[in-house]
Amino acid sequence: MMTADTASAAHARLYWQCRRGMLELDTLLQGFLERGYAALDRQGQQSFNALLDCPDTELLEYLMGRQRHREVHINHVIEAIRRCAAP
């Protein structure tokens, strides 16, 4: 069972993983973490974590819609991030 301290530490870790040093990525990933991550189911959250393992250049291509990830479940998360960023 996850305690409040454990959940807070996990969220802080995710926040720092979302900081990529590229403004576009920081904005998209941190915005999604704040506004959309909690709505993901367990598999979606695992897919988001896996997405964060991608190199920045690939991640930007996925989030800008110029490439598709080979894993369908990760593409669903990418689409959720893109929807969250839409005005």
mmCIF file of C-alpha atoms in Angstrom:
data_model
loop_
_atom_site.group_PDB
_atom_site.id
_atom_site.type_symbol
_atom_site.label_atom_id
_atom_site.label_comp_id
_atom_site.label_asym_id
_atom_site.label_seq_id
_atom_site.Cartn_x
_atom_site.Cartn_y
_atom_site.Cartn_z
ATOM 1 C CA MET A 1 0.000 0.000 0.000
ATOM 2 C CA MET A 2 1.268 3.458 -0.896
ATOM 3 C CA THR A 3 1.418 5.989 1.934
ATOM 4 C CA ALA A 4 1.108 9.738 1.442
ATOM 5 C CA ASP A 5 4.883 10.113 1.899
ATOM 6 C CA THR A 6 5.593 7.407 -0.669
ATOM 7 C CA ALA A 7 3.118 8.920 -3.132
ATOM 8 C CA SER A 8 4.642 12.368 -2.621
ATOM 9 C CA ALA A 9 8.164 11.019 -3.186
ATOM 10 C CA ALA A 10 7.021 9.179 -6.337
ATOM 11 C CA HIS A 11 5.379 12.361 -7.663
ATOM 12 C CA ALA A 12 8.522 14.391 -6.936
ATOM 13 C CA ARG A 13 10.632 11.802 -8.761
ATOM 14 C CA LEU A 14 8.308 11.950 -11.781
ATOM 15 C CA TYR A 15 8.400 15.745 -11.733
ATOM 16 C CA TRP A 16 12.193 15.729 -11.954
ATOM 17 C CA GLN A 17 12.122 13.110 -14.715
ATOM 18 C CA CYS A 18 9.827 15.459 -16.662
ATOM 19 C CA ARG A 19 12.443 18.222 -16.501
ATOM 20 C CA ARG A 20 14.353 17.651 -19.695
ATOM 21 C CA GLY A 21 16.154 20.942 -20.337
ATOM 22 C CA MET A 22 14.146 21.584 -23.492
ATOM 23 C CA LEU A 23 11.345 24.085 -22.941
ATOM 24 C CA GLU A 24 8.877 22.294 -25.225
ATOM 25 C CA LEU A 25 9.360 18.968 -23.443
ATOM 26 C CA ASP A 26 9.320 20.531 -19.982
ATOM 27 C CA THR A 27 6.064 22.330 -20.754
ATOM 28 C CA LEU A 28 4.317 19.290 -22.217
ATOM 29 C CA LEU A 29 5.494 16.719 -19.679
ATOM 30 C CA GLN A 30 5.165 18.813 -16.535
ATOM 31 C CA GLY A 31 1.801 20.158 -17.659
ATOM 32 C CA PHE A 32 0.560 16.618 -18.228
ATOM 33 C CA LEU A 33 1.914 15.492 -14.871
ATOM 34 C CA GLU A 34 -0.056 18.286 -13.195
ATOM 35 C CA ARG A 35 -3.273 17.996 -15.206
ATOM 36 C CA GLY A 36 -3.562 14.533 -16.745
ATOM 37 C CA TYR A 37 -1.349 11.924 -15.116
ATOM 38 C CA ALA A 38 -3.727 11.148 -12.241
ATOM 39 C CA ALA A 39 -6.482 10.246 -14.721
ATOM 40 C CA LEU A 40 -4.358 7.456 -16.232
ATOM 41 C CA ASP A 41 -4.961 3.886 -15.144
ATOM 42 C CA ARG A 42 -2.068 1.816 -13.775
ATOM 43 C CA GLN A 43 -0.932 0.665 -17.241
ATOM 44 C CA GLY A 44 -1.119 4.240 -18.514
ATOM 45 C CA GLN A 45 1.053 5.436 -15.654
ATOM 46 C CA GLN A 46 3.554 2.653 -16.359
ATOM 47 C CA SER A 47 3.527 3.636 -20.033
ATOM 48 C CA PHE A 48 4.188 7.266 -19.081
ATOM 49 C CA ASN A 49 7.151 6.125 -16.994
ATOM 50 C CA ALA A 50 8.458 4.085 -19.942
ATOM 51 C CA LEU A 51 8.023 7.082 -22.233
ATOM 52 C CA LEU A 52 10.254 9.129 -19.931
ATOM 53 C CA ASP A 53 13.076 6.668 -20.659
ATOM 54 C CA CYS A 54 13.177 7.811 -24.289
ATOM 55 C CA PRO A 55 15.948 10.173 -25.397
ATOM 56 C CA ASP A 56 14.842 13.796 -25.680
ATOM 57 C CA THR A 57 15.103 13.891 -29.469
ATOM 58 C CA GLU A 58 12.815 10.851 -29.855
ATOM 59 C CA LEU A 59 10.442 12.122 -27.204
ATOM 60 C CA LEU A 60 10.071 15.437 -28.994
ATOM 61 C CA GLU A 61 9.337 13.656 -32.292
ATOM 62 C CA TYR A 62 6.620 11.563 -30.609
ATOM 63 C CA LEU A 63 5.012 14.492 -28.812
ATOM 64 C CA MET A 64 5.067 16.701 -31.904
ATOM 65 C CA GLY A 65 3.350 13.926 -33.874
ATOM 66 C CA ARG A 66 6.187 13.492 -36.357
ATOM 67 C CA GLN A 67 6.806 9.858 -35.339
ATOM 68 C CA ARG A 68 4.824 7.107 -33.669
ATOM 69 C CA HIS A 69 6.180 4.920 -30.910
ATOM 70 C CA ARG A 70 6.299 1.193 -31.695
ATOM 71 C CA GLU A 71 4.275 0.344 -28.536
ATOM 72 C CA VAL A 72 0.532 0.997 -28.893
ATOM 73 C CA HIS A 73 -0.029 1.569 -25.156
ATOM 74 C CA ILE A 74 2.670 4.245 -25.135
ATOM 75 C CA ASN A 75 1.046 5.909 -28.155
ATOM 76 C CA HIS A 76 -2.159 6.194 -26.120
ATOM 77 C CA VAL A 77 -0.249 8.108 -23.440
ATOM 78 C CA ILE A 78 1.402 10.307 -26.066
ATOM 79 C CA GLU A 79 -2.050 11.187 -27.410
ATOM 80 C CA ALA A 80 -3.251 11.957 -23.864
ATOM 81 C CA ILE A 81 -0.289 14.309 -23.379
ATOM 82 C CA ARG A 82 -1.020 16.034 -26.674
ATOM 83 C CA ARG A 83 -4.741 16.402 -25.811
ATOM 84 C CA CYS A 84 -3.840 17.824 -22.403
ATOM 85 C CA ALA A 85 -1.636 20.447 -24.040
ATOM 86 C CA ALA A 86 -4.269 21.512 -26.576
ATOM 87 C CA PRO A 87 -5.946 24.851 -25.780
#
